[in-house]
Coordinates of C-alpha atoms and ligand atoms in Angstrom, one line a residue:
M1011 CA 107.5 108.0 92.0
T1012 CA 105.6 111.1 92.9
V1013 CA 102.5 111.5 95.2
R1014 CA 99.2 111.3 93.4
S1015 CA 95.8 112.1 94.8
I1016 CA 93.1 109.5 94.5
N1017 CA 90.1 110.9 96.4
N1018 CA 89.5 113.3 99.3
D1019 CA 92.6 113.0 101.5
I1020 CA 93.6 109.7 99.9
Y1021 CA 97.0 109.5 98.2
F1022 CA 99.1 107.0 96.2
V1023 CA 102.5 107.2 98.0
G1024 CA 104.0 104.0 96.5
S1025 CA 106.8 103.2 94.1
L1026 CA 107.2 101.9 90.5
H1027 CA 109.9 99.3 89.9
W1028 CA 110.2 99.7 86.1
D1029 CA 113.2 97.4 85.7
R1030 CA 112.6 94.6 88.1
R1031 CA 112.6 91.4 86.0
I1032 CA 112.1 88.6 88.5
F1033 CA 110.1 88.2 91.7
D1034 CA 110.7 85.7 94.5
E1035 CA 113.6 84.6 92.2
L1036 CA 110.9 82.6 90.3
I1037 CA 108.4 84.8 88.5
P1038 CA 109.4 86.7 85.4
L1039 CA 108.3 90.3 85.4
P1040 CA 108.3 91.4 81.7
E1041 CA 106.5 94.7 82.6
G1042 CA 108.2 95.5 85.9
T1043 CA 106.0 96.0 89.0
S1044 CA 104.8 98.5 91.5
Y1045 CA 104.5 98.5 95.3
N1046 CA 101.4 100.6 96.0
A1047 CA 101.1 102.2 99.4
Y1048 CA 98.2 104.5 100.2
L1049 CA 98.1 107.4 102.7
I1050 CA 94.7 108.3 104.2
R1051 CA 94.2 111.5 106.2
G1052 CA 91.2 111.2 108.4
S1053 CA 89.9 114.2 110.4
E1054 CA 91.4 112.7 113.6
K1055 CA 94.0 110.1 112.6
T1056 CA 96.3 109.4 109.7
A1057 CA 97.0 105.9 108.3
I1058 CA 99.1 104.3 105.7
I1059 CA 97.9 101.1 104.0
D1060 CA 100.8 98.8 103.2
S1061 CA 104.4 99.9 102.6
V1062 CA 106.9 99.3 99.8
D1063 CA 109.7 96.9 99.1
P1064 CA 112.6 98.0 101.3
E1065 CA 114.7 98.7 98.2
K1066 CA 112.2 101.5 97.5
W1067 CA 111.9 102.9 101.0
H1068 CA 113.5 106.2 100.1
E1069 CA 110.7 106.9 97.5
L1070 CA 108.0 106.2 100.1
E1071 CA 109.8 108.5 102.6
T1072 CA 110.1 111.3 100.0
N1073 CA 106.4 111.0 99.2
L1074 CA 105.4 111.2 102.9
C1075 CA 107.7 114.3 103.3
E1076 CA 106.1 115.8 100.2
L1077 CA 102.7 115.4 101.9
G1078 CA 104.1 116.9 105.1
I1079 CA 103.3 113.9 107.1
D1080 CA 104.9 114.5 110.5
K1081 CA 102.7 112.2 112.5
L1082 CA 101.4 108.8 111.5
D1083 CA 98.9 106.9 113.7
Y1084 CA 98.4 103.6 112.0
I1085 CA 100.3 101.4 109.6
I1086 CA 97.7 99.0 108.1
T1087 CA 99.4 95.8 106.9
N1088 CA 97.3 93.6 104.7
H1089 CA 100.0 91.1 104.0
S1090 CA 103.3 90.3 105.5
E1091 CA 105.3 89.5 102.3
Q1092 CA 108.2 91.9 102.3
D1093 CA 107.3 93.7 99.1
H1094 CA 104.5 95.3 101.2
S1095 CA 105.7 95.0 104.7
G1096 CA 109.5 95.4 104.3
S1097 CA 109.5 99.1 104.9
I1098 CA 107.4 99.0 108.1
P1099 CA 110.6 98.9 110.3
M1100 CA 111.7 102.2 108.6
L1101 CA 108.2 103.7 109.0
L1102 CA 108.3 102.8 112.7
E1103 CA 111.7 104.4 113.1
K1104 CA 110.5 107.6 111.4
Y1105 CA 107.1 107.6 113.2
P1106 CA 107.7 106.0 116.5
E1107 CA 104.2 106.8 117.7
A1108 CA 102.6 104.7 114.9
M1109 CA 100.9 101.4 115.6
V1110 CA 100.9 98.4 113.2
V1111 CA 97.3 97.2 112.6
T1112 CA 96.8 93.7 111.3
N1113 CA 95.4 90.3 112.1
E1114 CA 97.0 87.8 114.6
K1115 CA 98.6 85.6 111.9
C1116 CA 100.1 88.5 110.1
K1117 CA 101.4 89.9 113.3
A1118 CA 103.2 86.6 114.0
F1119 CA 104.7 86.6 110.5
E1120 CA 105.9 90.1 110.8
M1121 CA 107.5 89.5 114.2
D1122 CA 109.4 86.6 112.5
H1123 CA 110.3 88.2 109.1
L1124 CA 110.8 91.8 110.3
H1125 CA 111.5 91.5 114.0
I1126 CA 108.8 94.1 114.9
C1127 CA 108.1 94.1 118.6
E1128 CA 104.9 92.6 119.8
D1129 CA 103.9 95.8 121.6
K1130 CA 103.8 97.7 118.4
F1131 CA 100.8 95.8 117.1
I1132 CA 97.0 96.4 117.3
V1133 CA 95.4 93.1 116.4
I1134 CA 92.1 93.2 114.6
K1135 CA 89.5 90.5 113.7
D1136 CA 87.4 89.8 110.7
N1137 CA 84.9 92.6 109.9
E1138 CA 86.3 94.9 112.7
T1139 CA 86.4 98.6 112.0
L1140 CA 88.9 101.4 112.8
S1141 CA 87.9 105.0 112.8
L1142 CA 90.1 107.8 111.5
G1143 CA 87.5 110.4 112.4
N1144 CA 85.5 111.1 109.2
K1145 CA 86.8 107.9 107.5
T1146 CA 86.3 104.3 108.6
L1147 CA 88.4 101.3 107.7
R1148 CA 86.8 97.9 107.7
F1149 CA 89.1 94.8 107.8
L1150 CA 88.1 91.6 106.0
M1151 CA 90.0 88.4 106.3
T1152 CA 90.7 86.9 102.9
P1153 CA 93.2 84.1 103.5
W1154 CA 95.3 82.7 100.6
V1155 CA 95.1 85.7 98.3
H1156 CA 98.7 84.8 98.4
W1157 CA 99.6 83.7 102.0
P1158 CA 97.4 82.4 104.7
E1159 CA 97.3 85.7 106.7
T1160 CA 96.2 87.9 103.8
M1161 CA 93.4 90.4 104.4
V1162 CA 91.9 93.4 102.6
T1163 CA 90.8 96.9 103.9
Y1164 CA 87.6 98.6 102.8
L1165 CA 87.3 102.3 103.2
E1166 CA 83.6 102.7 103.8
E1167 CA 83.0 106.4 103.1
D1168 CA 84.9 106.4 99.8
K1169 CA 84.0 102.8 98.9
I1170 CA 87.5 101.8 98.1
L1171 CA 88.8 98.3 98.6
F1172 CA 92.5 98.1 99.3
S1173 CA 93.2 94.6 98.2
C1174 CA 97.0 94.2 98.4
D1175 CA 98.0 91.2 96.2
F1176 CA 94.3 90.3 95.5
F1177 CA 93.3 91.5 92.0
G1178 CA 96.9 92.9 91.5
S1179 CA 99.1 92.9 88.5
H1180 CA 102.9 93.1 88.1
Y1181 CA 102.8 96.2 85.9
A1182 CA 104.8 99.4 86.1
G1183 CA 103.0 102.2 84.2
S1184 CA 102.5 105.9 84.6
G1185 CA 98.7 105.7 84.5
L1186 CA 97.2 105.6 88.0
Y1187 CA 94.0 103.9 86.8
A1188 CA 93.4 100.8 84.8
G1189 CA 90.2 102.1 83.0
E1190 CA 89.3 99.5 80.4
N1191 CA 92.9 98.9 79.4
P1192 CA 93.1 95.2 78.3
T1193 CA 96.9 95.1 78.9
V1194 CA 96.2 95.5 82.6
V1195 CA 93.7 92.6 82.7
H1196 CA 96.2 90.5 80.7
G1197 CA 98.9 91.3 83.4
A1198 CA 96.4 90.6 86.1
K1199 CA 95.7 87.1 84.6
R1200 CA 99.4 86.4 84.5
Y1201 CA 99.6 87.5 88.2
Y1202 CA 96.6 85.4 89.1
A1203 CA 98.2 82.3 87.4
E1204 CA 101.4 82.7 89.2
I1205 CA 100.2 83.7 92.6
M1206 CA 96.5 82.9 93.1
M1207 CA 95.7 79.9 91.0
P1208 CA 96.8 77.2 93.6
F1209 CA 94.1 78.6 95.9
R1210 CA 91.3 78.9 93.4
T1211 CA 88.5 77.5 95.6
T1212 CA 89.3 79.7 98.5
I1213 CA 89.6 82.7 96.2
V1214 CA 86.0 82.1 94.9
R1215 CA 84.8 82.5 98.5
N1216 CA 86.9 85.7 99.0
I1217 CA 85.5 87.2 95.8
D1218 CA 82.0 86.6 97.2
K1219 CA 83.0 88.0 100.5
V1220 CA 84.4 91.3 99.2
T1221 CA 81.7 91.9 96.6
Q1222 CA 79.0 92.1 99.3
F1223 CA 80.3 95.6 99.7
D1224 CA 79.6 98.5 97.4
I1225 CA 83.0 98.9 95.7
K1226 CA 83.7 102.0 93.6
M1227 CA 87.4 101.4 93.2
I1228 CA 89.8 98.5 93.9
A1229 CA 93.2 99.8 94.9
P1230 CA 95.6 96.8 94.9
S1231 CA 99.2 96.9 96.0
H1232 CA 100.6 96.0 92.6
G1233 CA 99.6 97.6 89.3
P1234 CA 97.1 100.2 88.4
I1235 CA 93.9 101.0 90.4
Y1236 CA 90.7 99.6 89.1
D1237 CA 88.3 102.5 88.6
K1238 CA 85.9 100.1 86.8
P1239 CA 86.2 97.3 89.4
E1240 CA 83.5 95.2 87.7
I1241 CA 86.0 94.4 84.9
I1242 CA 88.6 92.7 87.2
I1243 CA 85.9 91.1 89.4
E1244 CA 84.3 89.5 86.3
A1245 CA 87.7 88.4 85.0
Y1246 CA 88.4 86.7 88.4
R1247 CA 85.0 85.0 88.4
D1248 CA 85.9 83.6 85.0
W1249 CA 89.4 82.4 85.9
T1250 CA 88.3 80.8 89.2
S1251 CA 85.2 79.1 87.7
D1252 CA 85.2 75.4 86.8
K1253 CA 84.9 76.2 83.1
V1254 CA 87.8 75.2 80.8
K1255 CA 88.5 76.2 77.2
K1256 CA 89.0 73.4 74.7
E1257 CA 92.6 74.4 74.3
V1258 CA 95.7 72.1 74.0
L1259 CA 99.0 73.3 75.5
I1260 CA 102.1 71.6 74.3
P1261 CA 105.1 72.4 76.5
F1262 CA 108.0 70.6 75.0
V1263 CA 111.8 70.2 74.7
S1264 CA 113.7 68.5 72.0
M1265 CA 117.4 67.7 72.0
H1266 CA 118.1 66.5 68.4
G1267 CA 114.8 67.1 66.7
S1268 CA 112.8 63.8 67.0
T1269 CA 110.5 65.0 69.8
K1270 CA 110.1 68.3 67.8
L1271 CA 109.0 66.3 64.7
M1272 CA 106.3 64.6 66.8
V1273 CA 105.2 67.9 68.4
D1274 CA 105.0 69.7 65.1
Y1275 CA 103.0 66.9 63.6
L1276 CA 100.7 66.8 66.6
T1277 CA 100.3 70.6 66.5
D1278 CA 99.5 70.7 62.7
R1279 CA 97.0 67.8 62.9
L1280 CA 95.3 69.4 65.9
I1281 CA 95.0 72.8 64.1
K1282 CA 93.6 71.0 61.0
K1283 CA 91.0 69.5 63.2
G1284 CA 90.0 72.9 64.6
F1285 CA 91.7 72.6 68.0
C1286 CA 93.1 75.8 69.6
V1287 CA 96.7 74.9 70.3
K1288 CA 99.7 76.6 71.9
Q1289 CA 103.3 75.3 71.7
F1290 CA 105.8 76.3 74.4
N1291 CA 109.4 75.4 73.5
L1292 CA 110.5 75.2 77.2
P1293 CA 114.2 76.2 77.0
V1294 CA 113.1 79.6 75.5
T1295 CA 109.7 80.0 77.1
D1296 CA 108.8 82.6 79.7
V1297 CA 107.2 80.3 82.3
G1298 CA 104.7 83.1 83.1
E1299 CA 103.2 82.8 79.7
L1300 CA 102.8 79.0 80.2
A1301 CA 101.3 79.6 83.7
M1302 CA 98.8 82.1 82.2
S1303 CA 97.7 79.6 79.6
L1304 CA 97.2 77.0 82.3
V1305 CA 94.4 79.1 83.8
D1306 CA 91.8 77.8 81.5
A1307 CA 93.2 75.2 79.1
S1308 CA 91.5 71.8 79.1
T1309 CA 94.6 69.8 78.0
I1310 CA 98.3 69.5 78.3
I1311 CA 100.5 67.3 76.1
I1312 CA 104.1 67.3 77.3
G1313 CA 106.8 66.7 74.8
S1314 CA 110.2 65.4 75.9
P1315 CA 113.0 63.2 74.9
M1316 CA 114.5 60.7 77.4
V1317 CA 117.8 61.7 78.9
L1318 CA 119.6 60.0 81.8
A1319 CA 116.8 57.4 81.9
G1320 CA 114.0 60.0 82.5
A1321 CA 112.3 63.1 81.1
H1322 CA 114.5 66.1 80.1
P1323 CA 114.9 68.4 83.2
A1324 CA 113.1 71.2 81.4
A1325 CA 110.0 69.0 81.0
V1326 CA 110.4 67.9 84.7
Y1327 CA 110.5 71.5 85.8
A1328 CA 107.4 72.6 83.7
T1329 CA 105.5 69.5 85.0
F1330 CA 106.4 70.2 88.6
L1331 CA 105.4 73.8 88.2
A1332 CA 102.0 72.9 86.6
N1333 CA 101.3 70.5 89.5
A1334 CA 102.2 73.2 92.0
L1335 CA 99.9 75.8 90.3
R1336 CA 97.0 73.3 90.4
P1337 CA 95.2 74.4 87.2
K1338 CA 91.8 73.1 86.3
T1339 CA 93.3 71.0 83.4
K1340 CA 91.2 67.9 82.5
F1341 CA 93.4 65.8 80.2
V1342 CA 97.2 65.1 80.0
S1343 CA 99.3 63.1 77.7
I1344 CA 103.0 62.8 76.8
V1345 CA 104.8 62.4 73.5
G1346 CA 108.6 61.9 73.1
S1347 CA 111.5 60.0 71.7
F1348 CA 114.0 57.7 73.3
G1349 CA 117.3 56.1 72.3
W1350 CA 117.4 53.0 74.6
G1351 CA 114.8 53.4 77.3
G1352 CA 113.9 55.0 80.6
K1353 CA 111.0 55.8 83.0
M1354 CA 109.8 59.1 81.6
V1355 CA 106.1 58.3 81.7
E1356 CA 106.2 57.0 85.2
Q1357 CA 108.3 59.9 86.3
L1358 CA 106.1 62.7 84.7
S1359 CA 102.8 60.9 85.8
G1360 CA 104.2 60.8 89.3
L1361 CA 104.7 64.6 89.3
I1362 CA 101.1 65.5 88.7
S1363 CA 99.4 64.2 91.8
N1364 CA 97.6 67.6 92.5
L1365 CA 95.9 67.5 89.1
N1366 CA 92.6 65.7 88.7
V1367 CA 93.1 64.6 85.2
D1368 CA 92.5 61.7 82.7
I1369 CA 95.8 60.6 81.3
I1370 CA 95.6 59.8 77.6
E1371 CA 97.9 57.0 76.5
P1372 CA 101.3 58.5 75.8
V1373 CA 103.2 58.0 72.5
L1374 CA 106.9 57.2 72.8
V1375 CA 109.0 56.4 69.8
K1376 CA 112.5 54.9 69.4
G1377 CA 114.7 57.4 67.6
M1378 CA 113.2 59.5 64.8
P1379 CA 109.4 58.9 64.3
R1380 CA 108.4 56.6 61.5
E1381 CA 105.1 56.4 59.6
E1382 CA 103.6 54.0 62.2
D1383 CA 104.5 56.4 65.0
Y1384 CA 102.7 59.3 63.3
K1385 CA 99.6 57.0 63.2
K1386 CA 99.9 56.6 67.0
I1387 CA 99.8 60.4 67.3
D1388 CA 96.6 60.4 65.1
E1389 CA 95.1 57.8 67.5
L1390 CA 96.0 60.1 70.4
I1391 CA 94.2 63.0 68.7
E1392 CA 91.2 60.8 68.1
K1393 CA 91.1 59.9 71.8
L1394 CA 91.4 63.6 72.7
E1395 CA 88.5 64.4 70.4
E1396 CA 86.4 62.0 72.3
K1397 CA 87.5 63.4 75.6
H1398 CA 86.8 66.9 74.5
K1399 CA 83.2 65.9 73.6
T1400 CA 82.6 65.2 77.3
L1401 CA 83.4 68.8 78.3
Ligands
FEO39 FE1 103.0 91.3 96.6 FE2 102.5 88.3 98.2 O1 103.3 90.0 97.9

C-alpha cells in the first residue's frame, strides 16, 4: 500500500490486507481488512499513530522510507492488540530513539504481548496532551472500544480523531475516504456487532466523550477514513441505543428436515402477519451476518433438532455466541424436533444468562410435525404478537 497524504504533514502509511478472511480465528472478513497507521510530522517532533499487523511490517517500513523518515520521536499506541501494536518492536529497532506513548494499562499489555522494555514507554493519562511543535495530540481514555486499555488520540489543530478500533470497519478498498458510501457503514455495523456490541453501555459514554470535541475527520485503524464523521457517529448512536426493531431472527439447523418444516412454516406465517423475518441456516451461515442482525432485532427463535440428548452443536454455538455478544434482544423462543427425548430447552436456556429476555414457550415435536404441532407454532406467533405490542 502506498503512502497517501491526508492533511498538512499527515499521511496514511498503513497497509491493506485484501485477502485476509478470518480475524482472531473467529471473525469472518468477507471484504478483507486494513491496518491504518498514520504519520504526523510536526514542526519539532514526528509521531506515528498505531502500527500494522506484523505480517505487513515490510509495507509500513517501505512507506516510512518513501516519506524519508530517518528519525521518529513518538510511537502512539492506542490499543495493544497485535494488529495495531505488533510492528512496534520493528519500529523500535529501526528508530531506537523513538519512545512509545500510551496509558499505563496498554503499557503493561505491550510489555506482556510484545516484550517491549518498560523504559521505552512514556505513560500518559486521560486528557493529557503531547506537543509535536505546531501540532498537539490529546489522549482520551475510551476503555472497551475493544479491550480495557483502548484510547483514542485527537489532533487538535487538524481536528482529526484517531480512533483505532472505535468506529472502524474490516474493509479493504482503494478509497481513502468513506464519504457517504453505505457499504462502509454496513461494514462498520458488522464490525460493531462482532467487536463492540458486548460493551454497548460503555461505548455510549465513549461516544459522548469524544463528541465533545470538534471532529472534522475520524481516522480509524481499520477501514476508510470518515470525512463525514456525523454519519458514523449517528450510526453508532443508533446501534448503541435501547431501541430494537420488531424483527425476528431464526437461526436454525435441521438434520432430516423436520425442524426445517417447522422453521419454514413459522417464517411464512410471520411474514404473512407482517413481521420482518430473517432465517439463518447455521451450517452455511456467515456468523458475521448473524451477529450484525443481532444489533437491533427484538426476537430470536432458535430452531434445532435434538441430537445426543441436547441441541445440535451448531445451535449451541450460535446461542453461545449470541450470549457473548450481549445484544439488546427482548424475546427468545425455541422450535425443534426430537426422536426420543433430551434436554435441549434447558441446555439452550442455560446458555443465555447474559440476555435480559422473556422466553416464549418453546414448541418441540416428536418426529415430523403434525397438524396439531403447526397449531402450537400459531400459538407461539400469537404470543409473540402480544409481546411485540409492548415494545
Ligand atoms: Fe483492530 Fe482490537 O484490534
